[in-house]
Tab-separated table of C-alpha atoms in Angstrom:
chain	number	residue	atom	x	y	z
A	276	GLY	CA	82.142	111.869	70.814
A	277	ALA	CA	83.330	108.472	71.925
A	278	GLY	CA	83.319	109.105	75.666
A	279	VAL	CA	81.001	110.442	78.352
A	280	SER	CA	80.661	114.196	77.921
A	281	GLN	CA	79.759	116.584	80.735
A	282	THR	CA	78.910	120.263	80.418
A	283	PRO	CA	79.849	122.750	81.611
A	284	SER	CA	83.381	121.822	82.737
A	285	ASN	CA	83.239	124.498	85.404
A	286	LYS	CA	80.330	126.328	86.960
A	287	VAL	CA	80.494	129.145	89.490
A	288	THR	CA	77.196	130.151	91.036
A	289	GLU	CA	75.992	132.265	93.911
A	290	LYS	CA	74.542	130.725	97.023
A	291	GLY	CA	70.818	130.245	96.659
A	292	LYS	CA	70.808	129.953	92.862
A	293	TYR	CA	69.608	127.017	90.763
A	294	VAL	CA	72.018	125.042	88.570
A	295	GLU	CA	71.742	122.318	85.959
A	296	LEU	CA	74.577	119.978	85.053
A	297	ARG	CA	74.393	117.958	81.846
A	298	CYS	CA	75.690	114.495	80.993
A	299	ASP	CA	75.854	112.914	77.521
A	300	PRO	CA	76.556	109.190	77.990
A	301	ILE	CA	78.286	106.892	75.555
A	302	SER	CA	75.868	106.088	72.736
A	303	GLY	CA	73.871	102.950	73.440
A	304	HIS	CA	74.671	102.791	77.159
A	305	THR	CA	71.482	102.133	79.081
A	306	ALA	CA	72.851	102.709	82.566
A	307	LEU	CA	73.843	106.172	83.784
A	308	TYR	CA	75.248	107.215	87.168
A	309	TRP	CA	75.896	110.486	88.963
A	310	TYR	CA	78.585	110.718	91.630
A	311	ARG	CA	79.862	113.664	93.669
A	312	GLN	CA	83.537	114.051	94.555
A	313	SER	CA	84.577	116.500	97.250
A	314	LEU	CA	88.178	117.666	97.576
A	315	GLY	CA	90.449	114.910	98.851
A	316	GLN	CA	87.696	112.297	98.756
A	317	GLY	CA	86.623	109.488	96.486
A	318	PRO	CA	83.444	109.769	94.419
A	319	GLU	CA	80.193	109.258	96.329
A	320	PHE	CA	77.145	107.762	94.663
A	321	LEU	CA	74.146	110.005	94.049
A	322	ILE	CA	71.744	108.311	91.618
A	323	TYR	CA	71.569	105.512	89.039
A	324	PHE	CA	69.322	105.396	85.959
A	325	GLN	CA	68.447	102.302	83.975
A	326	GLY	CA	66.877	103.691	80.824
A	327	THR	CA	64.596	106.580	81.685
A	328	GLY	CA	63.848	105.592	85.254
A	329	ALA	CA	65.847	106.197	88.404
A	330	ALA	CA	66.617	102.688	89.652
A	331	ASP	CA	68.355	103.941	92.796
A	332	ASP	CA	68.341	107.518	94.096
A	333	SER	CA	69.431	106.654	97.620
A	334	GLY	CA	72.565	108.812	97.367
A	335	LEU	CA	70.825	112.135	96.740
A	336	PRO	CA	71.633	114.148	99.888
A	337	ASN	CA	68.313	116.015	100.175
A	338	ASP	CA	65.332	117.220	98.172
A	339	ARG	CA	67.283	120.117	96.659
A	340	PHE	CA	68.898	117.562	94.361
A	341	PHE	CA	67.004	116.037	91.447
A	342	ALA	CA	68.016	114.276	88.241
A	343	VAL	CA	66.173	113.364	85.058
A	344	ARG	CA	66.824	111.280	81.988
A	345	PRO	CA	63.635	111.750	79.951
A	346	GLU	CA	64.632	109.926	76.765
A	347	GLY	CA	67.024	107.390	78.233
A	348	SER	CA	70.108	109.152	76.941
A	349	VAL	CA	71.133	112.632	78.147
A	350	SER	CA	70.723	113.272	81.859
A	351	THR	CA	70.502	116.517	83.804
A	352	LEU	CA	71.354	116.886	87.478
A	353	LYS	CA	69.464	119.802	89.000
A	354	ILE	CA	70.367	121.510	92.262
A	355	GLN	CA	68.015	124.060	93.798
A	356	ARG	CA	68.914	126.765	96.334
A	357	THR	CA	72.603	125.908	96.135
A	358	GLU	CA	74.689	126.014	99.309
A	359	ARG	CA	78.449	126.423	99.712
A	360	GLY	CA	78.637	122.799	100.835
A	361	ASP	CA	77.416	121.710	97.393
A	362	SER	CA	80.774	122.760	95.933
A	363	ALA	CA	82.380	119.638	94.465
A	364	VAL	CA	83.122	117.858	91.210
A	365	TYR	CA	80.026	116.140	89.865
A	366	LEU	CA	80.914	113.046	87.863
A	367	CYS	CA	78.705	111.195	85.409
A	368	ALA	CA	79.343	107.638	84.242
A	369	SER	CA	77.588	105.282	81.837
A	370	SER	CA	77.695	101.569	81.131
A	371	ALA	CA	76.204	99.031	78.778
A	372	GLN	CA	73.832	96.459	80.239
A	373	GLY	CA	75.069	93.144	81.488
A	374	ALA	CA	77.231	91.562	84.138
A	375	GLY	CA	80.878	92.559	84.092
A	376	THR	CA	80.252	95.742	82.128
A	377	GLU	CA	81.759	98.512	84.163
A	378	ALA	CA	81.085	102.208	83.804
A	379	PHE	CA	83.109	104.840	81.999
A	380	PHE	CA	83.363	108.236	83.689
A	381	GLY	CA	83.190	111.699	82.187
A	382	GLN	CA	85.663	114.418	83.139
A	383	GLY	CA	83.226	115.949	85.602
A	384	THR	CA	81.719	119.375	86.226
A	385	ARG	CA	83.441	121.417	88.917
A	386	LEU	CA	80.733	123.332	90.774
A	387	THR	CA	81.743	126.219	92.996
A	388	VAL	CA	79.103	127.944	95.106
A	389	VAL	CA	80.213	131.368	96.360
B	20	GLY	CA	79.669	107.625	104.201
B	21	GLN	CA	82.525	105.731	102.585
B	22	GLN	CA	83.260	102.261	103.859
B	23	LEU	CA	86.515	101.436	102.059
B	24	ASN	CA	89.803	102.208	103.785
B	25	GLN	CA	92.879	103.199	101.841
B	26	SER	CA	96.081	104.321	103.466
B	27	PRO	CA	98.431	106.038	103.487
B	28	GLN	CA	96.969	109.130	101.817
B	29	SER	CA	100.176	109.674	99.796
B	30	MET	CA	103.048	107.511	98.606
B	31	PHE	CA	106.379	108.629	97.196
B	32	ILE	CA	108.528	106.171	95.250
B	33	GLN	CA	111.537	106.185	92.966
B	34	GLU	CA	111.124	105.443	89.260
B	35	GLY	CA	111.638	101.746	88.668
B	36	GLU	CA	110.404	100.658	92.111
B	37	ASP	CA	107.408	98.442	92.730
B	38	VAL	CA	104.553	99.730	94.892
B	39	SER	CA	101.650	97.966	96.540
B	40	MET	CA	98.391	99.517	97.762
B	41	ASN	CA	95.628	97.836	99.615
B	42	CYS	CA	92.027	98.507	100.365
B	43	THR	CA	90.049	97.098	103.262
B	44	SER	CA	86.474	97.066	104.387
B	45	SER	CA	84.425	95.860	107.326
B	46	SER	CA	81.740	94.715	104.856
B	47	ILE	CA	81.750	92.084	102.134
B	48	PHE	CA	81.961	93.209	98.517
B	49	ASN	CA	81.295	91.013	95.502
B	50	THR	CA	83.166	93.200	93.019
B	51	TRP	CA	86.417	95.087	93.509
B	52	LEU	CA	87.655	97.701	91.063
B	53	TRP	CA	90.778	99.822	90.872
B	54	TYR	CA	90.703	103.259	89.207
B	55	LYS	CA	93.300	105.922	88.442
B	56	GLN	CA	92.401	109.609	88.358
B	57	GLU	CA	94.525	112.424	86.962
B	58	PRO	CA	93.907	116.148	87.542
B	59	GLY	CA	90.808	117.463	85.773
B	60	GLU	CA	89.756	114.020	84.613
B	61	GLY	CA	87.300	111.387	85.717
B	62	PRO	CA	88.460	108.052	87.150
B	63	VAL	CA	89.712	105.522	84.595
B	64	LEU	CA	89.187	101.821	85.263
B	65	LEU	CA	92.432	99.846	85.592
B	66	ILE	CA	91.363	96.393	86.766
B	67	ALA	CA	88.067	94.704	87.683
B	68	LEU	CA	87.799	91.652	89.974
B	69	TYR	CA	84.673	89.536	90.348
B	70	LYS	CA	85.646	86.408	92.297
B	71	ALA	CA	87.193	85.907	95.727
B	72	GLY	CA	90.831	84.928	95.284
B	73	GLU	CA	90.959	86.202	91.702
B	74	LEU	CA	94.323	87.569	90.595
B	75	THR	CA	94.301	89.729	87.455
B	76	SER	CA	97.025	91.575	85.574
B	77	ASN	CA	96.928	94.495	83.186
B	78	GLY	CA	100.431	95.224	81.921
B	79	ARG	CA	102.540	96.273	84.918
B	80	LEU	CA	99.486	96.260	87.181
B	81	THR	CA	98.325	93.271	89.199
B	82	ALA	CA	95.336	93.207	91.524
B	83	GLN	CA	93.813	90.568	93.765
B	84	PHE	CA	90.355	90.068	95.264
B	85	GLY	CA	90.868	88.961	98.862
B	86	ILE	CA	89.614	85.562	99.984
B	87	THR	CA	87.526	87.113	102.774
B	88	ARG	CA	85.891	89.449	100.189
B	89	LYS	CA	86.755	92.340	102.492
B	90	ASP	CA	89.980	93.455	100.884
B	91	SER	CA	91.892	93.900	97.666
B	92	PHE	CA	95.377	94.976	96.692
B	93	LEU	CA	96.924	96.630	93.655
B	94	ASN	CA	100.569	96.229	92.740
B	95	ILE	CA	102.410	98.401	90.233
B	96	SER	CA	105.747	97.031	89.079
B	97	ALA	CA	108.690	98.963	87.625
B	98	SER	CA	107.010	102.341	88.136
B	99	ILE	CA	107.404	105.109	85.564
B	100	PRO	CA	106.701	108.852	85.849
B	101	SER	CA	103.320	108.563	84.094
B	102	ASP	CA	102.075	106.328	86.936
B	103	VAL	CA	101.605	109.537	88.943
B	104	GLY	CA	97.983	110.057	89.943
B	105	ILE	CA	95.361	109.162	92.510
B	106	TYR	CA	94.504	105.484	92.815
B	107	PHE	CA	91.048	104.592	94.099
B	108	CYS	CA	89.658	101.255	95.073
B	109	ALA	CA	85.931	100.771	94.642
B	110	GLY	CA	83.602	97.967	95.557
B	111	ARG	CA	80.111	96.820	94.804
B	112	ARG	CA	78.176	95.309	97.684
B	113	PRO	CA	75.775	92.389	97.275
B	114	GLY	CA	72.315	93.705	96.431
B	115	ALA	CA	73.577	97.238	95.874
B	116	ASN	CA	72.290	97.530	92.327
B	117	SER	CA	75.209	98.813	90.302
B	118	LYS	CA	76.396	101.587	92.603
B	119	LEU	CA	79.998	101.673	93.721
B	120	THR	CA	81.542	102.621	97.054
B	121	PHE	CA	84.927	104.316	96.699
B	122	GLY	CA	87.888	104.663	99.025
B	123	LYS	CA	89.497	108.070	99.630
B	124	GLY	CA	92.317	107.320	97.233
B	125	ILE	CA	96.103	107.229	97.440
B	126	THR	CA	98.132	109.927	95.696
B	127	LEU	CA	101.191	108.352	94.089
B	128	SER	CA	104.273	110.415	93.276
B	129	VAL	CA	107.146	108.940	91.251
B	130	ARG	CA	110.574	110.565	91.433
B	131	PRO	CA	112.548	110.269	88.169
């Protein structure tokens, strides 16, 4: 597709379970970002990839959160031992390289931990 | 935590009216962006500003990058029902790689 694609759209999981959220960026975009948006809030930065490497993971809240981008395209956000407080919309965005090239967001994955 | 202040949380206007929203920060930003988000969708970029004092238009939207680099405003003229949504400001701090800091957003309602 032409835009950033995130799967699944919705995920309901039980507390303590492991989840994986997938992001397919726009073809050719080297930069990829994960943000988390809680109800009534703006998106909050989690991690930024340039190619295959995490250039900035300062937003990951704790070591239960991990993200990979092994081939520099698709990325997976992994959350271990989920807690109810992890419930939020997880947004992925991608951008081409270069100054003034802003990111395009996907529609997000709504994660609900029960 | 978030460092950009947007208020009020909600705004209600009549179709055809102009509306102005602003965004302030205690820190300097070197890029200001305005996004619109509709239910079930990700934020969509409306306007990007890269220089202090810059004034940029996109159709009925106009945004400015404040001279102090600590604020920005967005103006929507002649509002229409499809302007309904949540409007976020976002900024990029010097040396912050490419990550953005977002405000909490303003929910705009337009009465026909």
